[in-house]
GROMACS .gro file of C-alpha atoms in nm:
model
  284
    1UNK     CA    1  -0.147   1.752   2.004
    2UNK     CA    2  -0.294   1.394   1.938
    3UNK     CA    3  -0.433   1.307   1.626
    4UNK     CA    4  -0.451   1.621   1.348
    5UNK     CA    5  -0.754   1.633   1.124
    6UNK     CA    6  -0.875   1.766   0.775
    7UNK     CA    7  -1.148   1.832   0.540
    8UNK     CA    8  -0.998   1.585   0.231
    9UNK     CA    9  -1.169   1.610  -0.139
   10UNK     CA   10  -1.153   1.204  -0.144
   11UNK     CA   11  -1.241   1.151   0.209
   12UNK     CA   12  -1.413   1.281   0.516
   13UNK     CA   13  -1.101   1.383   0.740
   14UNK     CA   14  -0.713   1.305   0.795
   15UNK     CA   15  -0.498   1.252   1.051
   16UNK     CA   16  -0.155   1.236   1.069
   17UNK     CA   17   0.090   1.043   1.282
   18UNK     CA   18   0.425   1.082   1.276
   19UNK     CA   19   0.550   0.761   1.339
   20UNK     CA   20   0.781   0.655   1.053
   21UNK     CA   21   0.663   0.440   0.743
   22UNK     CA   22   0.836   0.059   0.891
   23UNK     CA   23   0.545  -0.133   0.928
   24UNK     CA   24   0.521  -0.177   0.560
   25UNK     CA   25   0.854  -0.074   0.427
   26UNK     CA   26   1.174  -0.142   0.473
   27UNK     CA   27   1.536  -0.108   0.331
   28UNK     CA   28   1.547  -0.390   0.076
   29UNK     CA   29   1.198  -0.206  -0.090
   30UNK     CA   30   1.245  -0.007  -0.350
   31UNK     CA   31   1.055   0.220  -0.147
   32UNK     CA   32   1.306   0.530   0.050
   33UNK     CA   33   1.344   0.396   0.378
   34UNK     CA   34   1.397   0.754   0.527
   35UNK     CA   35   1.022   0.748   0.460
   36UNK     CA   36   0.792   0.977   0.550
   37UNK     CA   37   0.477   1.014   0.793
   38UNK     CA   38   0.250   0.771   0.760
   39UNK     CA   39  -0.087   0.967   0.639
   40UNK     CA   40  -0.400   0.860   0.823
   41UNK     CA   41  -0.782   0.897   0.758
   42UNK     CA   42  -1.014   0.915   1.048
   43UNK     CA   43  -1.151   0.538   0.928
   44UNK     CA   44  -0.839   0.487   1.053
   45UNK     CA   45  -0.798   0.080   1.154
   46UNK     CA   46  -0.578  -0.033   1.454
   47UNK     CA   47  -0.223  -0.011   1.390
   48UNK     CA   48  -0.057  -0.339   1.435
   49UNK     CA   49   0.265  -0.331   1.583
   50UNK     CA   50   0.376  -0.642   1.497
   51UNK     CA   51   0.300  -0.886   1.199
   52UNK     CA   52  -0.067  -0.847   1.030
   53UNK     CA   53  -0.296  -1.207   1.142
   54UNK     CA   54  -0.486  -1.260   0.879
   55UNK     CA   55  -0.844  -1.434   0.902
   56UNK     CA   56  -1.008  -1.383   0.566
   57UNK     CA   57  -1.350  -1.443   0.589
   58UNK     CA   58  -1.380  -1.468   0.161
   59UNK     CA   59  -1.413  -1.800  -0.068
   60UNK     CA   60  -1.111  -1.986  -0.113
   61UNK     CA   61  -1.019  -2.212  -0.415
   62UNK     CA   62  -0.795  -2.528  -0.431
   63UNK     CA   63  -0.487  -2.549  -0.675
   64UNK     CA   64  -0.367  -2.300  -0.876
   65UNK     CA   65  -0.134  -2.327  -1.222
   66UNK     CA   66   0.198  -2.072  -1.172
   67UNK     CA   67   0.154  -1.818  -1.387
   68UNK     CA   68   0.427  -1.721  -1.627
   69UNK     CA   69   0.687  -1.463  -1.541
   70UNK     CA   70   0.653  -1.184  -1.839
   71UNK     CA   71   0.259  -1.286  -2.018
   72UNK     CA   72   0.122  -1.053  -2.237
   73UNK     CA   73  -0.077  -0.822  -2.126
   74UNK     CA   74  -0.435  -0.923  -2.238
   75UNK     CA   75  -0.291  -1.276  -2.180
   76UNK     CA   76  -0.533  -1.387  -1.847
   77UNK     CA   77  -0.318  -1.582  -1.582
   78UNK     CA   78  -0.407  -1.799  -1.276
   79UNK     CA   79  -0.337  -1.665  -0.968
   80UNK     CA   80  -0.414  -1.720  -0.589
   81UNK     CA   81  -0.571  -1.490  -0.424
   82UNK     CA   82  -0.510  -1.350  -0.082
   83UNK     CA   83  -0.876  -1.112  -0.001
   84UNK     CA   84  -0.684  -0.892   0.313
   85UNK     CA   85  -0.852  -0.512   0.450
   86UNK     CA   86  -0.552  -0.319   0.303
   87UNK     CA   87  -0.363  -0.248  -0.031
   88UNK     CA   88  -0.043  -0.382  -0.142
   89UNK     CA   89   0.115  -0.139  -0.356
   90UNK     CA   90   0.392  -0.243  -0.629
   91UNK     CA   91   0.770  -0.212  -0.449
   92UNK     CA   92   0.618  -0.182  -0.100
   93UNK     CA   93   0.706  -0.443   0.193
   94UNK     CA   94   0.434  -0.635   0.353
   95UNK     CA   95   0.469  -0.891   0.653
   96UNK     CA   96   0.222  -1.161   0.721
   97UNK     CA   97   0.178  -1.357   0.967
   98UNK     CA   98  -0.095  -1.707   0.806
   99UNK     CA   99  -0.216  -1.896   1.073
  100UNK     CA  100  -0.560  -1.995   0.897
  101UNK     CA  101  -0.539  -2.387   0.705
  102UNK     CA  102  -0.690  -2.262   0.407
  103UNK     CA  103  -0.404  -2.051   0.361
  104UNK     CA  104  -0.159  -2.233   0.505
  105UNK     CA  105  -0.266  -2.467   0.210
  106UNK     CA  106  -0.167  -2.182  -0.018
  107UNK     CA  107   0.085  -2.114   0.095
  108UNK     CA  108   0.252  -2.505   0.092
  109UNK     CA  109   0.174  -2.475  -0.232
  110UNK     CA  110   0.338  -2.120  -0.304
  111UNK     CA  111   0.694  -2.281  -0.169
  112UNK     CA  112   0.691  -2.528  -0.435
  113UNK     CA  113   0.601  -2.352  -0.701
  114UNK     CA  114   0.652  -1.939  -0.865
  115UNK     CA  115   0.606  -1.755  -0.436
  116UNK     CA  116   0.385  -1.501  -0.569
  117UNK     CA  117   0.027  -1.494  -0.524
  118UNK     CA  118  -0.243  -1.145  -0.548
  119UNK     CA  119  -0.294  -0.957  -0.296
  120UNK     CA  120  -0.675  -0.802  -0.305
  121UNK     CA  121  -0.853  -0.522  -0.094
  122UNK     CA  122  -1.171  -0.676   0.090
  123UNK     CA  123  -1.437  -0.449   0.298
  124UNK     CA  124  -1.720  -0.558   0.422
  125UNK     CA  125  -1.884  -0.252   0.317
  126UNK     CA  126  -1.794  -0.249  -0.039
  127UNK     CA  127  -1.696  -0.642  -0.103
  128UNK     CA  128  -1.358  -0.714  -0.283
  129UNK     CA  129  -1.198  -0.512  -0.493
  130UNK     CA  130  -1.122  -0.567  -0.865
  131UNK     CA  131  -0.774  -0.433  -0.892
  132UNK     CA  132  -0.485  -0.598  -0.673
  133UNK     CA  133  -0.108  -0.609  -0.657
  134UNK     CA  134   0.096  -0.940  -0.652
  135UNK     CA  135   0.334  -0.993  -0.361
  136UNK     CA  136   0.646  -1.192  -0.382
  137UNK     CA  137   0.722  -1.424  -0.049
  138UNK     CA  138   1.109  -1.283   0.005
  139UNK     CA  139   1.156  -1.435   0.338
  140UNK     CA  140   0.959  -1.710   0.503
  141UNK     CA  141   0.970  -1.853   0.834
  142UNK     CA  142   0.793  -2.227   0.914
  143UNK     CA  143   0.671  -2.214   1.242
  144UNK     CA  144   0.611  -2.621   1.426
  145UNK     CA  145   0.229  -2.552   1.449
  146UNK     CA  146   0.259  -2.501   1.103
  147UNK     CA  147   0.240  -2.083   1.124
  148UNK     CA  148   0.413  -1.920   0.831
  149UNK     CA  149   0.581  -1.557   0.914
  150UNK     CA  150   0.613  -1.408   0.589
  151UNK     CA  151   0.767  -1.122   0.391
  152UNK     CA  152   0.599  -0.967   0.100
  153UNK     CA  153   0.686  -0.761  -0.157
  154UNK     CA  154   0.464  -0.607  -0.365
  155UNK     CA  155   0.539  -0.674  -0.776
  156UNK     CA  156   0.291  -0.596  -1.045
  157UNK     CA  157  -0.060  -0.464  -1.007
  158UNK     CA  158  -0.365  -0.714  -1.186
  159UNK     CA  159  -0.800  -0.696  -1.235
  160UNK     CA  160  -0.944  -0.981  -1.168
  161UNK     CA  161  -1.138  -1.080  -1.534
  162UNK     CA  162  -1.273  -1.432  -1.371
  163UNK     CA  163  -1.300  -1.679  -1.091
  164UNK     CA  164  -1.142  -2.003  -1.174
  165UNK     CA  165  -1.176  -2.189  -0.814
  166UNK     CA  166  -1.315  -2.092  -0.520
  167UNK     CA  167  -1.252  -2.369  -0.255
  168UNK     CA  168  -1.022  -2.446  -0.052
  169UNK     CA  169  -0.892  -2.063  -0.122
  170UNK     CA  170  -0.989  -1.814  -0.342
  171UNK     CA  171  -0.775  -1.841  -0.750
  172UNK     CA  172  -0.881  -1.612  -1.035
  173UNK     CA  173  -0.812  -1.516  -1.375
  174UNK     CA  174  -0.626  -1.222  -1.402
  175UNK     CA  175  -0.529  -1.005  -1.659
  176UNK     CA  176  -0.190  -0.751  -1.632
  177UNK     CA  177  -0.249  -0.312  -1.522
  178UNK     CA  178   0.030  -0.120  -1.647
  179UNK     CA  179   0.013   0.284  -1.617
  180UNK     CA  180  -0.061   0.426  -1.970
  181UNK     CA  181   0.135   0.728  -2.071
  182UNK     CA  182   0.047   1.082  -1.929
  183UNK     CA  183   0.050   1.240  -2.260
  184UNK     CA  184   0.232   1.622  -2.247
  185UNK     CA  185   0.154   1.605  -1.886
  186UNK     CA  186   0.538   1.666  -1.689
  187UNK     CA  187   0.505   1.344  -1.450
  188UNK     CA  188   0.889   1.457  -1.333
  189UNK     CA  189   0.755   1.824  -1.235
  190UNK     CA  190   0.443   1.664  -1.087
  191UNK     CA  191   0.697   1.404  -0.888
  192UNK     CA  192   0.886   1.706  -0.746
  193UNK     CA  193   0.595   1.893  -0.604
  194UNK     CA  194   0.434   1.588  -0.442
  195UNK     CA  195   0.773   1.541  -0.237
  196UNK     CA  196   0.788   1.951  -0.121
  197UNK     CA  197   0.472   1.891   0.005
  198UNK     CA  198   0.562   1.566   0.186
  199UNK     CA  199   0.849   1.734   0.324
  200UNK     CA  200   0.672   2.026   0.437
  201UNK     CA  201   0.406   1.812   0.573
  202UNK     CA  202   0.673   1.622   0.767
  203UNK     CA  203   0.877   1.913   0.887
  204UNK     CA  204   0.488   2.038   1.041
  205UNK     CA  205   0.404   1.705   1.157
  206UNK     CA  206   0.747   1.684   1.349
  207UNK     CA  207   0.732   2.071   1.514
  208UNK     CA  208   0.341   2.018   1.625
  209UNK     CA  209   0.467   1.682   1.784
  210UNK     CA  210   0.756   1.815   1.958
  211UNK     CA  211   1.029   1.642   1.726
  212UNK     CA  212   1.370   1.833   1.670
  213UNK     CA  213   1.373   1.948   1.317
  214UNK     CA  214   1.624   1.754   1.087
  215UNK     CA  215   1.877   2.064   0.909
  216UNK     CA  216   1.964   1.818   0.631
  217UNK     CA  217   1.703   1.838   0.323
  218UNK     CA  218   1.553   1.457   0.289
  219UNK     CA  219   1.574   1.251  -0.048
  220UNK     CA  220   1.219   1.111  -0.050
  221UNK     CA  221   1.249   0.985  -0.360
  222UNK     CA  222   1.577   0.826  -0.380
  223UNK     CA  223   1.614   0.848  -0.726
  224UNK     CA  224   1.288   0.678  -0.808
  225UNK     CA  225   1.064   0.751  -1.177
  226UNK     CA  226   0.760   0.912  -1.094
  227UNK     CA  227   0.575   0.598  -1.160
  228UNK     CA  228   0.674   0.413  -0.861
  229UNK     CA  229   0.711   0.714  -0.679
  230UNK     CA  230   0.355   0.763  -0.700
  231UNK     CA  231   0.333   0.399  -0.587
  232UNK     CA  232   0.557   0.506  -0.267
  233UNK     CA  233   0.327   0.830  -0.176
  234UNK     CA  234   0.023   0.598  -0.204
  235UNK     CA  235   0.164   0.310   0.031
  236UNK     CA  236   0.214   0.630   0.306
  237UNK     CA  237  -0.184   0.696   0.324
  238UNK     CA  238  -0.179   0.375   0.557
  239UNK     CA  239  -0.509   0.387   0.747
  240UNK     CA  240  -0.695   0.455   0.420
  241UNK     CA  241  -0.754   0.166   0.235
  242UNK     CA  242  -1.040   0.279   0.023
  243UNK     CA  243  -0.861   0.650  -0.097
  244UNK     CA  244  -0.505   0.367  -0.136
  245UNK     CA  245  -0.762   0.153  -0.320
  246UNK     CA  246  -0.857   0.421  -0.574
  247UNK     CA  247  -0.503   0.532  -0.632
  248UNK     CA  248  -0.376   0.174  -0.681
  249UNK     CA  249  -0.664   0.144  -0.962
  250UNK     CA  250  -0.569   0.443  -1.151
  251UNK     CA  251  -0.380   0.408  -1.472
  252UNK     CA  252  -0.244   0.708  -1.583
  253UNK     CA  253   0.099   0.825  -1.327
  254UNK     CA  254  -0.020   1.170  -1.344
  255UNK     CA  255  -0.360   1.159  -1.217
  256UNK     CA  256  -0.206   0.963  -0.916
  257UNK     CA  257   0.020   1.251  -0.878
  258UNK     CA  258  -0.233   1.477  -0.894
  259UNK     CA  259  -0.436   1.324  -0.670
  260UNK     CA  260  -0.190   1.269  -0.447
  261UNK     CA  261  -0.069   1.637  -0.433
  262UNK     CA  262  -0.451   1.750  -0.369
  263UNK     CA  263  -0.495   1.526  -0.008
  264UNK     CA  264  -0.114   1.659   0.092
  265UNK     CA  265  -0.201   2.039   0.012
  266UNK     CA  266  -0.500   1.973   0.239
  267UNK     CA  267  -0.305   1.844   0.469
  268UNK     CA  268  -0.022   2.069   0.502
  269UNK     CA  269  -0.337   2.326   0.477
  270UNK     CA  270  -0.433   2.180   0.798
  271UNK     CA  271  -0.111   2.155   0.939
  272UNK     CA  272  -0.043   2.512   0.884
  273UNK     CA  273  -0.362   2.638   1.077
  274UNK     CA  274  -0.298   2.394   1.362
  275UNK     CA  275   0.096   2.534   1.382
  276UNK     CA  276  -0.066   2.897   1.424
  277UNK     CA  277  -0.298   2.783   1.685
  278UNK     CA  278  -0.007   2.636   1.892
  279UNK     CA  279   0.167   2.945   1.836
  280UNK     CA  280  -0.087   3.150   1.969
  281UNK     CA  281  -0.256   2.883   2.294
  282UNK     CA  282   0.074   2.695   2.312
  283UNK     CA  283  -0.109   2.495   2.593
  284UNK     CA  284  -0.392   2.371   2.369
   0.00000   0.00000   0.00000
């Protein structure tokens, strides 16, 4: 079968693709390497088989100060920002190709400083988000024409407090963002439930796409604590940047896991129905 769709509480519909998560995650990530299939919503952007080529239309700024490595949460620190039509999560790996002049300037500056910049979601319809994630350059290659290939890893989240400069690229004052304690919520139990739903989604998706089922149980968490695991789950909702942005902005691990659980449960319900139809009408 081709794309699978279902009605979701948070988005109009959901598409499921059974490809492994290789474009945004790699073995060096904090996230599991035996990743589940991407979850695609109906407003899915064209999947990129190569590193994302970036051409941003947002304002830019001239220079920036290196932010401190361990600032207090209330500190406002300056951070160069890269508005993109995607969402980066803490722990995720993001490959980028940099070719626009102003961002090549930014890369030259970063490679001489602390190698970190802010990735922030930007959409023509909704504008630029206020919450983003720091991307740290862990590997780079500079080409003869001054383009850059980068491998970045998501670090801490931030909220934009003010715009500092706009040329030649955007620089903002940001505050770091951390999850609040979840109170009496059993986040371990929630994480286990989310993992179980993901395994079922993978199993049914593989079945519908004619892929053999693996006998061994997949360990999707790989000993991740609930908070980083919730970021990993959000990163698999590729093609649904608005939903991903909503998950990134949540400041409660339990709330994030509950929202992901609901989406996965809706997906599983649809896949179960689709599987039953396929059993009755194998050629459908």
